[in-house]
Every structure is written in structure tokens, then in C-alpha cells.
CSV table of C-alpha atoms and ligand atoms in Angstrom, one decimal:
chain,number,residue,atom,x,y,z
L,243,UNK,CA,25.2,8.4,-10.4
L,244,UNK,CA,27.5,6.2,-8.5
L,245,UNK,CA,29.6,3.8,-10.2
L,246,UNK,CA,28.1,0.4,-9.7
L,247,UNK,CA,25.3,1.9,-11.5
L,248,UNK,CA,27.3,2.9,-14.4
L,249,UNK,CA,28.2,-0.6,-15.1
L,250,UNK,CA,25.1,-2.2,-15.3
L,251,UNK,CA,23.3,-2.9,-18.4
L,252,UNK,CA,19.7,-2.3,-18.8
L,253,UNK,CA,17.1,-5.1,-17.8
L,254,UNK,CA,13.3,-6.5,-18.2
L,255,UNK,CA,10.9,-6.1,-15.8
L,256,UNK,CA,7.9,-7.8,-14.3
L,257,UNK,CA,5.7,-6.2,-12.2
L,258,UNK,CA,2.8,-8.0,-10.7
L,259,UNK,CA,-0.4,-6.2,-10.0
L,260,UNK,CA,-3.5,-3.7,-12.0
L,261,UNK,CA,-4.1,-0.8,-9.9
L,262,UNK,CA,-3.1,2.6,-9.1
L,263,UNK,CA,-0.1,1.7,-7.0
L,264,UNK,CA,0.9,-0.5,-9.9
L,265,UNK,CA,0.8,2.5,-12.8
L,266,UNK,CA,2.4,5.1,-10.5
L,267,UNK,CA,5.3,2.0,-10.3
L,268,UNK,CA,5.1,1.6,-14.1
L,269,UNK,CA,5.0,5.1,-14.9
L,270,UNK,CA,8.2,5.7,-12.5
L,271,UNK,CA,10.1,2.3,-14.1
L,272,UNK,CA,9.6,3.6,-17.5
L,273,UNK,CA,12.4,6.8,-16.5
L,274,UNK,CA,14.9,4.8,-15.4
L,275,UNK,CA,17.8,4.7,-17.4
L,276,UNK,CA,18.1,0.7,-16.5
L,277,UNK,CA,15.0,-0.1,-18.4
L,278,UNK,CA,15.5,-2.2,-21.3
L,279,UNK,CA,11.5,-3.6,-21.2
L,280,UNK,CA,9.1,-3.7,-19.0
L,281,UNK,CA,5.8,-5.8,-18.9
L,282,UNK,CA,2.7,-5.6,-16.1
L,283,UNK,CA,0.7,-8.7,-15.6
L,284,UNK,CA,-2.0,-8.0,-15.8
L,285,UNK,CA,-1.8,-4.3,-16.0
L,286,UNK,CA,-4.7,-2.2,-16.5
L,287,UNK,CA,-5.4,0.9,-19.6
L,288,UNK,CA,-3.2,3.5,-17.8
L,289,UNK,CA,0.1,0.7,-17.7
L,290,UNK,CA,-0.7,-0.3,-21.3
L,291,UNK,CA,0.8,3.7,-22.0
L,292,UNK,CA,4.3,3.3,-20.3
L,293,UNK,CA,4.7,-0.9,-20.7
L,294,UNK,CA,3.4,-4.2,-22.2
L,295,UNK,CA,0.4,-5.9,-20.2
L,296,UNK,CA,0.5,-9.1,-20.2
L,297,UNK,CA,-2.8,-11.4,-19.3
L,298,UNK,CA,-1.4,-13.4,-16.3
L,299,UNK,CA,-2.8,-13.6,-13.0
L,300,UNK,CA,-0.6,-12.1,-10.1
L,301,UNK,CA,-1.3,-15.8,-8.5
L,302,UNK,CA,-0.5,-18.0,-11.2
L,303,UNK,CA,3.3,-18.5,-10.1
L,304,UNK,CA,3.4,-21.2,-12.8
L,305,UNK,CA,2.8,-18.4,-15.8
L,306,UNK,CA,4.1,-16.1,-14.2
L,307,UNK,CA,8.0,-18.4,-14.3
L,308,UNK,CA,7.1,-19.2,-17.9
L,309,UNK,CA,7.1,-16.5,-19.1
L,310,UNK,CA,10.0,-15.0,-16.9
L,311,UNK,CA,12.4,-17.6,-18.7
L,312,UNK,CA,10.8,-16.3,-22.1
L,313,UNK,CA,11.1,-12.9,-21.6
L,314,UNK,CA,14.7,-12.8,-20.5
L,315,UNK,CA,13.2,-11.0,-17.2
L,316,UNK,CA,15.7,-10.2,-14.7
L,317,UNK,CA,13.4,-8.4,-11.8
L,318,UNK,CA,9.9,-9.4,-10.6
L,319,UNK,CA,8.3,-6.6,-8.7
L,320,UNK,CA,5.2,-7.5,-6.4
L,321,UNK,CA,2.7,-4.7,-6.3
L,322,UNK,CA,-0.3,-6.4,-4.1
L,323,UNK,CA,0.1,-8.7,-1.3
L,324,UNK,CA,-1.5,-11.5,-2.4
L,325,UNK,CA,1.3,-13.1,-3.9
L,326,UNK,CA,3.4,-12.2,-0.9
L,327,UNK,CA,1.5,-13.7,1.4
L,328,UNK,CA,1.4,-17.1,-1.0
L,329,UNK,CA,5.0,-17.3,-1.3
L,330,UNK,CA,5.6,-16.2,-4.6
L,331,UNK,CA,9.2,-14.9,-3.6
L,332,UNK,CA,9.6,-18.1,-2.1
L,333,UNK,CA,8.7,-20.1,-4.9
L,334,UNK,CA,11.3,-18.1,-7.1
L,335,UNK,CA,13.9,-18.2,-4.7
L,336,UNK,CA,13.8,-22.0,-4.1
L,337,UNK,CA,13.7,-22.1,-8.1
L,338,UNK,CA,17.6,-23.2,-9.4
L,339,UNK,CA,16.1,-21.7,-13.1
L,340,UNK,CA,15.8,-18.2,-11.2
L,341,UNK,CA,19.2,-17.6,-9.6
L,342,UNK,CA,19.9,-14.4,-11.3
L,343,UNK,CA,16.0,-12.9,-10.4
L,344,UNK,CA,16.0,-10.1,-8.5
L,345,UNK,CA,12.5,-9.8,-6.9
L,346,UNK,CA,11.1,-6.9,-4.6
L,347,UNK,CA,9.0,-8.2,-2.0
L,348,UNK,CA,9.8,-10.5,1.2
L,349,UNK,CA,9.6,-14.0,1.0
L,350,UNK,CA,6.2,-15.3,3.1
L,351,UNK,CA,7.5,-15.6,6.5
L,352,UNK,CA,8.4,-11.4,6.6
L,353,UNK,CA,5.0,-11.2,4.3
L,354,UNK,CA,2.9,-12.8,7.4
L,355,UNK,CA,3.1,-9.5,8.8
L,356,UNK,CA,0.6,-8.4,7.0
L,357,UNK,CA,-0.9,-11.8,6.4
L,358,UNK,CA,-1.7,-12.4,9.8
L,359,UNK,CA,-2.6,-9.6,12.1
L,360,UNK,CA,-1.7,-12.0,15.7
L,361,UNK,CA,1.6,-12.5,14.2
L,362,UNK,CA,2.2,-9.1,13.5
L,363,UNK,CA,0.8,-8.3,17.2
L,364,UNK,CA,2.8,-10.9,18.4
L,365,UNK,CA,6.2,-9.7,16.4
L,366,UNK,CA,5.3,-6.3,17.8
L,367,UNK,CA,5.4,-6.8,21.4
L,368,UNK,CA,8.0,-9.3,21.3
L,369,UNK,CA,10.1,-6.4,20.0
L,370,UNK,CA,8.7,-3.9,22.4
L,371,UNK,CA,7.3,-1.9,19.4
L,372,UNK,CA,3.9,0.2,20.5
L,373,UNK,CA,0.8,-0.8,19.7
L,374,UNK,CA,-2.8,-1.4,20.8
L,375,UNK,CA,-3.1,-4.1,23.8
L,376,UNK,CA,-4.8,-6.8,22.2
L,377,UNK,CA,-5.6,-10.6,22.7
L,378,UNK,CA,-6.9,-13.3,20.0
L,379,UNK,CA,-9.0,-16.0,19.6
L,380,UNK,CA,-10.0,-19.0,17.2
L,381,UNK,CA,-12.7,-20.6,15.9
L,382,UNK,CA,-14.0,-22.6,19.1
L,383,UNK,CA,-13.3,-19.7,21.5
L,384,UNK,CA,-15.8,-17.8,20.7
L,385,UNK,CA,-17.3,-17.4,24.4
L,386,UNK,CA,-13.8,-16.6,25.5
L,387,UNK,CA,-13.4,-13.8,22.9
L,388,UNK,CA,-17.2,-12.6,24.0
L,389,UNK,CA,-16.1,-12.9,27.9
L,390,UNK,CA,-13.1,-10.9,26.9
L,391,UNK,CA,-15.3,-8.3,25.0
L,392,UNK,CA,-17.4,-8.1,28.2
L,393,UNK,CA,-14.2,-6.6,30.0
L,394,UNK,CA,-13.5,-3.9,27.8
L,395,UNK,CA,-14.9,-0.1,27.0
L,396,UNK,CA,-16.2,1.0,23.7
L,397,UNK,CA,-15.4,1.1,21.0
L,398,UNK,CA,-14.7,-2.2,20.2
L,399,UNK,CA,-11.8,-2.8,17.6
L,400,UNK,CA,-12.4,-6.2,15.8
L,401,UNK,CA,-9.8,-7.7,13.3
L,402,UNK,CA,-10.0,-11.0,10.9
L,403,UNK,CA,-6.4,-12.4,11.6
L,404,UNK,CA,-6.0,-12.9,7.4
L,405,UNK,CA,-6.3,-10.6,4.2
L,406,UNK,CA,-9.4,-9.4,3.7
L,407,UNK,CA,-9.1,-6.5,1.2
L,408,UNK,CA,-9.2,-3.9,3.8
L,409,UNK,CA,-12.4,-5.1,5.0
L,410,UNK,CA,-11.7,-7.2,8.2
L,411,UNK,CA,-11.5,-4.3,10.3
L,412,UNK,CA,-14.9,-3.5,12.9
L,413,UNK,CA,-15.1,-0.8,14.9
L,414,UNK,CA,-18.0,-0.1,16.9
L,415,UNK,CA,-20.1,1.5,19.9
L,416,UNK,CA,-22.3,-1.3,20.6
L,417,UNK,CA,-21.6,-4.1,21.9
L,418,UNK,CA,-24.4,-6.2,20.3
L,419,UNK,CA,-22.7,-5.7,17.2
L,420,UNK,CA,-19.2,-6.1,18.4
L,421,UNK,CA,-20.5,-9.9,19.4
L,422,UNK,CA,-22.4,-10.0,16.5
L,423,UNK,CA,-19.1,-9.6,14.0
L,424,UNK,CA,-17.4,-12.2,16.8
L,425,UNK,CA,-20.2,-14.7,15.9
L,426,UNK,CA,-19.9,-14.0,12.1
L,427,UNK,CA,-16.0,-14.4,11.8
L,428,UNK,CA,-15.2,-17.0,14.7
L,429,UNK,CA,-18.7,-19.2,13.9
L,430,UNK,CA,-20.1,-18.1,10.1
L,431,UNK,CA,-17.0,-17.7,8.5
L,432,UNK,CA,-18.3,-14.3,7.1
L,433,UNK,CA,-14.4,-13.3,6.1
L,434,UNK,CA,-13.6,-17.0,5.1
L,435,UNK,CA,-10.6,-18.4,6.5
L,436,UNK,CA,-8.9,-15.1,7.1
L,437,UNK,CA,-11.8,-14.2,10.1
L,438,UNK,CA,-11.2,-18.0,11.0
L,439,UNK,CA,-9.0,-16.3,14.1
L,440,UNK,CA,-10.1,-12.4,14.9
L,441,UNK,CA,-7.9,-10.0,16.9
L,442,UNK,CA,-10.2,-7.9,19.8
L,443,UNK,CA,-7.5,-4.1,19.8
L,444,UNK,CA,-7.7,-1.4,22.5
L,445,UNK,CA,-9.4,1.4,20.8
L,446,UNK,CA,-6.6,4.4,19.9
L,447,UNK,CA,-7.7,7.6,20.0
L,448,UNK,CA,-5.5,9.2,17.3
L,449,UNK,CA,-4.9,10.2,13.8
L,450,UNK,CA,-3.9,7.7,11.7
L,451,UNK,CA,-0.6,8.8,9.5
L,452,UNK,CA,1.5,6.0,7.5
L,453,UNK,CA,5.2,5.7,7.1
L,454,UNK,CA,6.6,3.5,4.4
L,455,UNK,CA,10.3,2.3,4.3
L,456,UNK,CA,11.9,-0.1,2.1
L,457,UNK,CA,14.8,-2.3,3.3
L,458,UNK,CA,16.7,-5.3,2.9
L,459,UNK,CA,16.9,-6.4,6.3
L,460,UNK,CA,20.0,-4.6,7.3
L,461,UNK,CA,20.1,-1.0,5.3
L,462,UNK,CA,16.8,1.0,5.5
L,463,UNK,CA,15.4,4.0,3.3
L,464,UNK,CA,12.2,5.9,4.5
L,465,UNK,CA,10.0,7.5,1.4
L,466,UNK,CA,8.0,10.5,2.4
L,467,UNK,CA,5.1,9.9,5.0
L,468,UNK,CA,1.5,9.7,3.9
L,469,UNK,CA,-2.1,9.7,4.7
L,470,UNK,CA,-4.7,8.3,3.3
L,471,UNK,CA,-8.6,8.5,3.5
L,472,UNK,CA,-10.8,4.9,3.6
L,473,UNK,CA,-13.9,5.5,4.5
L,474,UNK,CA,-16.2,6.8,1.5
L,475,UNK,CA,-18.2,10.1,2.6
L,476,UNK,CA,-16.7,13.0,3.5
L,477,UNK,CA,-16.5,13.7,7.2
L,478,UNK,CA,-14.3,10.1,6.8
L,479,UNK,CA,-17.9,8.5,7.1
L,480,UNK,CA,-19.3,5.8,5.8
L,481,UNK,CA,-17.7,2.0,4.9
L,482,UNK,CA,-14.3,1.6,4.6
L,483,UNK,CA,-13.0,1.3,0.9
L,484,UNK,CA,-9.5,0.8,-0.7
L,485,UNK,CA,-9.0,4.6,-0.1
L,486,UNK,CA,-10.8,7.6,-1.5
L,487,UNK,CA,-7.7,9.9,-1.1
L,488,UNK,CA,-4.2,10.5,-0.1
L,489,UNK,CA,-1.7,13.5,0.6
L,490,UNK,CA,2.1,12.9,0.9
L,491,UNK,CA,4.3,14.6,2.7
L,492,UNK,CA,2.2,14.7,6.2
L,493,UNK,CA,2.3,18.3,8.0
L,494,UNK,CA,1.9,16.8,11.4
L,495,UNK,CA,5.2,14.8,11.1
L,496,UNK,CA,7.4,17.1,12.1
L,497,UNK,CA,10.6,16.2,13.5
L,498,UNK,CA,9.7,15.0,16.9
L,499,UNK,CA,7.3,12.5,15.5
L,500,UNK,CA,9.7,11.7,12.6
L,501,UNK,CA,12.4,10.7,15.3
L,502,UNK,CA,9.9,8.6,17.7
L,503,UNK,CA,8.5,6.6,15.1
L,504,UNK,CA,12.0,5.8,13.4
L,505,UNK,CA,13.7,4.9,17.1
L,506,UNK,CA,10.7,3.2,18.8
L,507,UNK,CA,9.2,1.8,15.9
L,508,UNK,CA,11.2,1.6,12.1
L,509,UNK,CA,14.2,0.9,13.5
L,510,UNK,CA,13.2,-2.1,16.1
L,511,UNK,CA,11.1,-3.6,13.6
L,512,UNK,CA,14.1,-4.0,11.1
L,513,UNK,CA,16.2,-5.4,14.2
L,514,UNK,CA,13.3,-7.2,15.3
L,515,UNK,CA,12.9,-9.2,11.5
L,516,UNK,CA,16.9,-9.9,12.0
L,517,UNK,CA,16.4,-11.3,15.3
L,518,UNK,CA,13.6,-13.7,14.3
L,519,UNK,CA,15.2,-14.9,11.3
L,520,UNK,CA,13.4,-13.3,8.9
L,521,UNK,CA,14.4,-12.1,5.9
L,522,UNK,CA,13.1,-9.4,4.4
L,523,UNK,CA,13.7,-7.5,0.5
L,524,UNK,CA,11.3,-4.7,-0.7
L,525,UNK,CA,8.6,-2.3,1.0
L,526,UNK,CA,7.4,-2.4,4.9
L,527,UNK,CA,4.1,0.4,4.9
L,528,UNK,CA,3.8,0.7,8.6
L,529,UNK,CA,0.4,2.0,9.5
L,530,UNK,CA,0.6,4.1,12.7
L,531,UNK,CA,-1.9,6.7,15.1
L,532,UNK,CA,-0.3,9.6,16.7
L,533,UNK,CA,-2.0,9.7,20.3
L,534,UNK,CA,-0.7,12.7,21.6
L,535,UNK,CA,2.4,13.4,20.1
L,536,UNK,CA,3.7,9.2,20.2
L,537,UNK,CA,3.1,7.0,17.3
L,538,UNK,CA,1.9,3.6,17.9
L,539,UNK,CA,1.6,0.5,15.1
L,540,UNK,CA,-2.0,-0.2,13.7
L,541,UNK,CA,-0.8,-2.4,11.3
L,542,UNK,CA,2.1,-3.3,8.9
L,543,UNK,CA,1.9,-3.9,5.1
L,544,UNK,CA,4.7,-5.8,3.0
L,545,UNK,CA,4.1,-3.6,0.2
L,546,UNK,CA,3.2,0.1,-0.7
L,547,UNK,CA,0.1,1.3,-0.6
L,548,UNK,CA,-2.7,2.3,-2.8
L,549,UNK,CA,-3.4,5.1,-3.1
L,550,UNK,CA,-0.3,6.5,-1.3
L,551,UNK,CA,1.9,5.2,-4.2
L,552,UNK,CA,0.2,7.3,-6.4
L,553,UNK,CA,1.7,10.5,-3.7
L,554,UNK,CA,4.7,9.0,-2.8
L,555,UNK,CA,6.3,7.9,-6.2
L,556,UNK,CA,5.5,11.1,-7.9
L,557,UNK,CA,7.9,12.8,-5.3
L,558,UNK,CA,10.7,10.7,-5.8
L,559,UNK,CA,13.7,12.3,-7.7
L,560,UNK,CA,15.5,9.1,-7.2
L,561,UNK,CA,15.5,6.4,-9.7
L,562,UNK,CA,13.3,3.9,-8.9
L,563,UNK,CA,14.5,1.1,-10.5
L,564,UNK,CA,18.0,2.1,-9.5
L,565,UNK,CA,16.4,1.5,-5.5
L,566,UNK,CA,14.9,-1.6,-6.9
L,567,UNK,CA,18.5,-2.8,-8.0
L,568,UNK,CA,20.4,-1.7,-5.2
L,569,UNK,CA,17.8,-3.9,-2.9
L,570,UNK,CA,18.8,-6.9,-5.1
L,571,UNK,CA,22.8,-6.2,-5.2
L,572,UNK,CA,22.8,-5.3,-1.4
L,573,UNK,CA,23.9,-2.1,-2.1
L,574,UNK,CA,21.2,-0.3,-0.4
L,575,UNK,CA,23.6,1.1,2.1
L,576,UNK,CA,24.9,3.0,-0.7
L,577,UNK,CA,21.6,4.3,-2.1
L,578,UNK,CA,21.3,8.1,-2.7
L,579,UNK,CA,17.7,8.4,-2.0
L,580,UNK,CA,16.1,11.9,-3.2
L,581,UNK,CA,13.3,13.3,-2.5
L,582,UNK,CA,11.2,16.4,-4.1
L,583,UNK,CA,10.6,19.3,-2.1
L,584,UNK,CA,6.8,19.5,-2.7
L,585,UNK,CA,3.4,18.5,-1.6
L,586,UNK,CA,1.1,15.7,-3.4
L,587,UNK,CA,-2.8,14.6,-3.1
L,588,UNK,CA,-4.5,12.5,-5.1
L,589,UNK,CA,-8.0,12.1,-5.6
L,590,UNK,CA,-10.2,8.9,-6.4
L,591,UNK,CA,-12.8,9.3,-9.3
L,592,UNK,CA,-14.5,5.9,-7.6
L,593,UNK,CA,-17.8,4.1,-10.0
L,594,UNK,CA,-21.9,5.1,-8.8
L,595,UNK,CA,-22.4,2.4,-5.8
L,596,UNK,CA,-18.2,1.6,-4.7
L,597,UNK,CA,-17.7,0.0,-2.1
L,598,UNK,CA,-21.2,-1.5,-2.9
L,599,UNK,CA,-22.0,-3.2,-6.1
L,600,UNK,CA,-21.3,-0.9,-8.8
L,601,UNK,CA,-21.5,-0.9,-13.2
L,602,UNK,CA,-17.8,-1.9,-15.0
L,603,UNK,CA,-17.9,-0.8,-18.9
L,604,UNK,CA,-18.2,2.8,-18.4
L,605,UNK,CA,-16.6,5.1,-20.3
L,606,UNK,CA,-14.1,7.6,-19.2
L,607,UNK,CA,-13.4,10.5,-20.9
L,608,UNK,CA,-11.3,13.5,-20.6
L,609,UNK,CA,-8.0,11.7,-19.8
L,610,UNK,CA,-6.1,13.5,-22.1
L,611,UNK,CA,-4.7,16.3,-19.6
L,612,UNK,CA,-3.7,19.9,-20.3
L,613,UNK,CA,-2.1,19.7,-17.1
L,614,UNK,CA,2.3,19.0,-17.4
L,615,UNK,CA,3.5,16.3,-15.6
L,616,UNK,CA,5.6,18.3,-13.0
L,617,UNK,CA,2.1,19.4,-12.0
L,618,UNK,CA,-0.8,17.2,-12.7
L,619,UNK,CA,-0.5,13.1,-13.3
L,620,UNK,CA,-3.6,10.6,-14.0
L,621,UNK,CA,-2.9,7.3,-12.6
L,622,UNK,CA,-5.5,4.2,-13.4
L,623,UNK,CA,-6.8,2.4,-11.0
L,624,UNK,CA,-9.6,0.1,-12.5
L,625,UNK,CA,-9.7,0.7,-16.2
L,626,UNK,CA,-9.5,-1.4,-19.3
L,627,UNK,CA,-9.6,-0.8,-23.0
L,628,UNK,CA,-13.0,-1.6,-24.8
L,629,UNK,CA,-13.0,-1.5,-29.0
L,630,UNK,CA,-10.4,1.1,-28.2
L,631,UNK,CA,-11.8,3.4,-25.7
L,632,UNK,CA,-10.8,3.6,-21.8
L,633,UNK,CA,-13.7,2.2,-19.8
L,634,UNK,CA,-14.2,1.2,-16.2
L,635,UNK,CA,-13.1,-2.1,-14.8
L,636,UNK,CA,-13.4,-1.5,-11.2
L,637,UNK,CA,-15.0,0.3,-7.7
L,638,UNK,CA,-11.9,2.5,-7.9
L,639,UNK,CA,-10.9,4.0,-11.1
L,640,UNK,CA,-8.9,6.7,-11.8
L,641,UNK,CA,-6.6,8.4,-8.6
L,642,UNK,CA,-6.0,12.4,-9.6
L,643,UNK,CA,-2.7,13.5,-8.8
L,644,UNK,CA,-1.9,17.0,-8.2
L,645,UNK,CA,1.7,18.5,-7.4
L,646,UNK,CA,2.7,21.8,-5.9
L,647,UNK,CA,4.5,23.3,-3.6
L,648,UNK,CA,2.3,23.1,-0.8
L,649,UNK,CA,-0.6,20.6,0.0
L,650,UNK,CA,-2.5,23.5,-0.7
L,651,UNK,CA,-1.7,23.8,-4.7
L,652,UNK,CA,-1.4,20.6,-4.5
L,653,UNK,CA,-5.0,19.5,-3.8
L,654,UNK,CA,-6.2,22.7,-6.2
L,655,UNK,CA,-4.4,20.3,-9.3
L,656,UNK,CA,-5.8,17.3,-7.6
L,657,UNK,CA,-9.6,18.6,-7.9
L,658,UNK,CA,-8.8,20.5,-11.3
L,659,UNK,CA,-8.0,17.0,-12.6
L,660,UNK,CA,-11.0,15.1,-10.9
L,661,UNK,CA,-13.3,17.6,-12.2
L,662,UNK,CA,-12.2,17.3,-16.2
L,663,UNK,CA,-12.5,13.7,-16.1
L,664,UNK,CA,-16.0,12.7,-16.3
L,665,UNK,CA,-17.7,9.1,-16.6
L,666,UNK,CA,-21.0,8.5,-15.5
L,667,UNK,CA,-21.8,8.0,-11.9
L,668,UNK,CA,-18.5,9.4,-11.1
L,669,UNK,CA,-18.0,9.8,-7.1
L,670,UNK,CA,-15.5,11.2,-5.1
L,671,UNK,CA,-15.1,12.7,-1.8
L,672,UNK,CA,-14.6,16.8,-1.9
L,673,UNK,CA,-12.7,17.3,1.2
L,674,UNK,CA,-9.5,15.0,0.7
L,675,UNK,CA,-6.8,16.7,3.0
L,676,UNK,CA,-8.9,19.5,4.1
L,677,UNK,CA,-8.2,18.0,8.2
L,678,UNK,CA,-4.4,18.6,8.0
L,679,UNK,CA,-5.3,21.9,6.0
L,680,UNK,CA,-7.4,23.4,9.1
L,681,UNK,CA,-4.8,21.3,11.7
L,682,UNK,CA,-2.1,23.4,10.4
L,683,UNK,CA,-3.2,27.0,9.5
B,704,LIG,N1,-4.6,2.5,1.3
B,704,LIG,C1,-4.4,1.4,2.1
B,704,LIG,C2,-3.7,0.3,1.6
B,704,LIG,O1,-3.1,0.3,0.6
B,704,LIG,O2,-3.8,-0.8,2.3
């Protein structure tokens, strides 16, 4: 432990959010040595074990300031990027009551590179970073986007511009439904204000692989790689969901790939953020495709993901909560980050019916694992507590962590877990990492 650390006394904590990401954070806060208390608004049944939840809504910047100056809070930590994207950091940063709040997230404008997918385009090849060719178009251009559709070769890549809860993404064959989801977004606002402008992408033939980093805007630390699984059937069929699945570290980036994507990609979007102005304090997840052996941007997120948090924290032997501090004392720079030498997967126990309508209320039972914690870890993902019992409170509900040496062992703890746990309608897809398993032996 370095000295600065030493000398520091123990804080509160806030952190924003109710899902899986947000328990693996809470469960990974709760180690630190730093912790005096720490409270999760809202928080779900699997936070209420390691923290206090606290009924406020992640958008209610107004609550959420109240009851910082009540609670003696020194750090907000954003899960979700909701409140990124609405300028909650901004809101506590212009704030003269809040000078001495550390929070983890960027303020809106390094945010909008996830809120808006032109911008991010637009950020991207200003700074010469690859990705996708692309052009976008508003409401009222809708015969220029179709014209532009015209031009291209399937499959069609369709993005609403705003947050849409990993939803706003279309890709398809057929060109009648490629105009079709132009007519819906640009004319029947069919993704509300976030399809109000749509981004038409170059198809990339690839696989998809994400890299996650967390900076300040000058110093830079890159958490293991992961890859996740979003569409709902095995076979990665089916409509696209929050994420069925995840494995963390990623056998196909090896060191070649590792050095491309932190020279031609992490590296120039940290300068790039500098160079625009932008200032930037907690998590960039940077979605990429390797085509070939070159990694090229799909998107970027201004948080971690879910349910790669539930793989990636797990394999951190660093405090977290010392990173946290170090991003709000500028003394990243200095930051011993260490990381586990072992594989993770997680698996999501999803309700009957996700991503479709689907029962909350159920009860969940067999959360009390045999497994040890070095091995096995249940994170919640949509749970509550009814007259005492953990019951359902959302399409995705419990992610299955399994650790081992390999991605191998790993998924074997991942399954054992998913199978003990039982509620009914239980889903989940069987064949979570199974691609990179056949890739690489
Ligand atoms: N798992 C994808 C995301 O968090 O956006």
C-alpha cells in the first residue's frame, strides 16, 4: 500500500444504480479498507447483503444531493448511464455544497459518447480512431437516409443516435425492413427522441470483444478484456437483451491485438478527449470487432458494463475503492493496478418471456451457495425482498459467477451455480463461452 493511501481516513459511499454491475461494485467496495459506509440507491436484494439501499431514483439529482449532505458522503459512484448522460456529475460539480465530492463518472459532454452515437462517430474519425464508415440523418431526411440505404450492400446496420437500453441497434438482410426501422425512428418516433436522428454503419464482419479502461483524462488503467453475449438463444440468436452471459479475460486477445487496440484506439481516444476539451473521470467500455486480426470501435460506453462487471470485478486483486480514490486525488498515475491470474464467466438466470414481457414476484431459491467465494459468486441483477424472501424484480435476475483457472473451470462453476438456483420460468442460454472454447482448442 503506497503511502498516500495510508493517510487517508475511511469514507461513505454512494453508488447509483440496481443491477448486477451495481452488486459486483458493492460487493467489491465493501473489502476496501477505506470504507467507512456505503449505501446503494436504489439497490436491489443482493446489495442489501454488503450495504444500505436507500429508495432514491438514480435520476432524482435533487435526493440524491440531500441526502449526500446528510449522510456525510464523500464519493458518488455512477453505475448506469442514465445519470451520465443527464449531467448528474455536472450538477454536482457546479454545486459550491459539493467541493469535497469525489464522483466516478464524466461529466455530460465526455458522457455524450455514449449518449449519442453521431457524436461518438464523429469524435472517432476526427481522431482517426477505426470504425465502421457511417453517415447520419434526422427527422426530415428520411428520403436522404433511404437514398443512402439504396447505395449500400446487406446487411444493413441501423442505429437510434440516443440511449435506448441496448435496443436501438437493427441489423438486417432485407432492405424492406432496413427502410422500414428508418420510417419508424426518423417518422414514428418508435425509439422516442433517442431514434429522433439514426446512424446507417458499414456492416463489420467480426467478433465483437470489449475493452474497458478507466482514466482521468491524462493517466489510464485497462481492466481485463471481456465478452459478452446479447442476443437471447443460443447460437447468439434471437433479440438482443441486456446480456445473457460474459467471460473475462478474452483468449483471442493476445498480445498483438492487446497492442493494436491500445495504440490505434485506447490511447487516441484519451488524447482525442484532451484535445476536444473534454474532461473525463471514471470508466470508458469501448466496444470493438476484431476483423481479421485489427480491432475497430462499435461503440463506447461511459461506464462498465453489465454483465461484464460481474467478470471483471471479481478478477481484480486491487482495491477498488482505492482506484476510485486515486481517480478523484489524480493520483492515478500512481495506481498499482492488480489483476488475478484466472478465468471468469457468468451466467444469467433471465425470467419465462425476457426480453419480452415477463412475471416480477417470483421467488428465487437456492441462493445460499456451497460454493467459496474464491470460486463461485451470485450477483443480483433484478431481485427485491418480499415479506422477507428474495423474489424477482426484473427480465434479468441473477448473473452466476464462476472462477477458475481457465475459462474452462470457470464456466463448469458458472453452470453449477445456475443449475442450484431455481425459480420458476428460469431461462438461460447453455452455451455461454463455448465459441472461444472451440476458437481456441
Ligand atoms: N452488456 C452490454 C452493456 O452493458 O451495455
Amino acid at each position: 500500500m503506497s503511502g498516500y493511501q495510508l493517510a487517508l481516513l475511511t469514507m461513505n459511499i454512494l453508488l447509483l444504480g440496481s443491477g448486477g454491475r451495481e452488486h459486483a461494485m458493492a460487493w467489491k467496495l465493501a473489502q476496501s479498507s477505506l470504507l467507512s459506509l456505503l449505501y446503494v440507491a436504489p439497490g436491489n436484494a443482493g446489495t442489501e447483503q454488503v450495504a444500505t439501499n436507500v429508495p432514491i431514483d438514480p435520476m432524482d439529482f435533487k435526493a440524491i444531493d440531500r441526502f449526500i449532505r446528510r449522510n456525510d458522503i464523500s464519493m458518488l459512484v455512477v453505475g448506469p448511464e442514465a445519470p451520465l448522460v443527464a449531467g448528474i456529475v455536472d450538477y454536482f460539480q457546479t454545486s459550491d455544497k459539493h467541493k469535497n465530492l469525489t464522483v466516478v463518472g464524466p461529466p455530460k459532454a465526455g458522457a455524450m459518447l455514449e449518449g449519442s452515437k453521431d457524436f461518438a462517430k464523429a469524435f472517432m474519425v476526427r481522431h482517426n480512431i477505426p470504425t465502421a464508415a457511417y453517415a447520419s440523418f434526422s427527422s426530415g431526411q428520411l428520403q436522404e437516409a433511404i437514398s443512402y440505404l439504396d447505395k449500400r450492400k446487406p446487411p444493413y446496420v441501423i442505429k437510434a443516435d440516443g440511449l435506448a437500453a441496448g435496443k436501438g441497434v437493427i441489423i438486417t438482410e432485407s432492405i424492406e425492413e432496413a427502410q422500414k426501422c428508418l420510417e419508424d425512428m426518423l417518422e414514428n418516433a418508435a425509439f422516442g427522441e433517442a431514434g429522433s436522428k439514426v446512424v446507417i454503419e458499414q456492416f463489420m464482419d467480426g467478433i465483437e470483444v470489449s475493452s474497458f479502461i478507466v482514466t482521468d483524462g491524462e493517466a489510464y488503467r485497462i481492466l481485463p478484456s471481456a465478452k459478452d453475449y446479447k442476443r437471447v438463444s443460443e447460437g447468439d440468436v434471437g433479440p438482443n437483451t441486456g446480456g445473457m452471459g460474459a467471460i473475462s479475460p478474452v483468449p483471442f486477445v493476445d498480445a498483438e491485438f492487446h497492442e493494436k487496440t491500445l495504440n490505434q484506439i485506447i490511447i487516441p481516444t484519451i488524447k482525442g478527449l484532451k484535445k476536444d476539451n473534454i474532461p473525463y473521470n471514471g470508466f470508458i467500455f469501448i466496444g470493438l470487432m476484431k476483423v481479421g486480426s485489427d480491432p475497430y470501435v462499435v461503440e463506447y460506453n461511459c461506464r462498465l458494463g453489465d454483465p461484464e462487471s460481474e467478470v471483471i470485478l471479481p478478477l481484480l486483486k486491487s482495491d477498488l475503492l482505492h482506484l476510485f480514490d486515486s481517480l478523484g486525488s489524480g493520483l492515478l498515475s500512481e495506481y498499482d493496478l492488480q489483476i488475478e491470474d484466472k478465468a471468469a464467466a457468468t451466467v444469467m438466470l433471465t425470467s419465462g418471456g425476457y426480453p419480452g414481457g415477463y412475471k416480477k414476484g417470483v421467488h428465487i431459491k437456492g441462493l445460499e451457495t456451497p460454493m467459496r467465494e474464491n470460486e463461485g459468486l451470485i450477483f443480483h441483477s433484478g431481485t427485491t425482498k418480499k415479506r422477507g424472501k428474495v423474489v424477482s424484480d426484473g427480465g434479468r435476475v441473477i448473473a452466476c459467477t464462476g472462477l477458475g483457472n481457465g475459462l474452462e473451470q470457470a464456466l463448469e462453476r458458472s453452470y453449477k451455480l445456475a443449475e442450484s438456483i431455481d425459480f420458476s420460468e428460469k431461462q438461460y442460454r447453455k452455451d455461454i463461452g463455448q465459441d472461444v472454447l472451440i476458437k481456441v482448442s
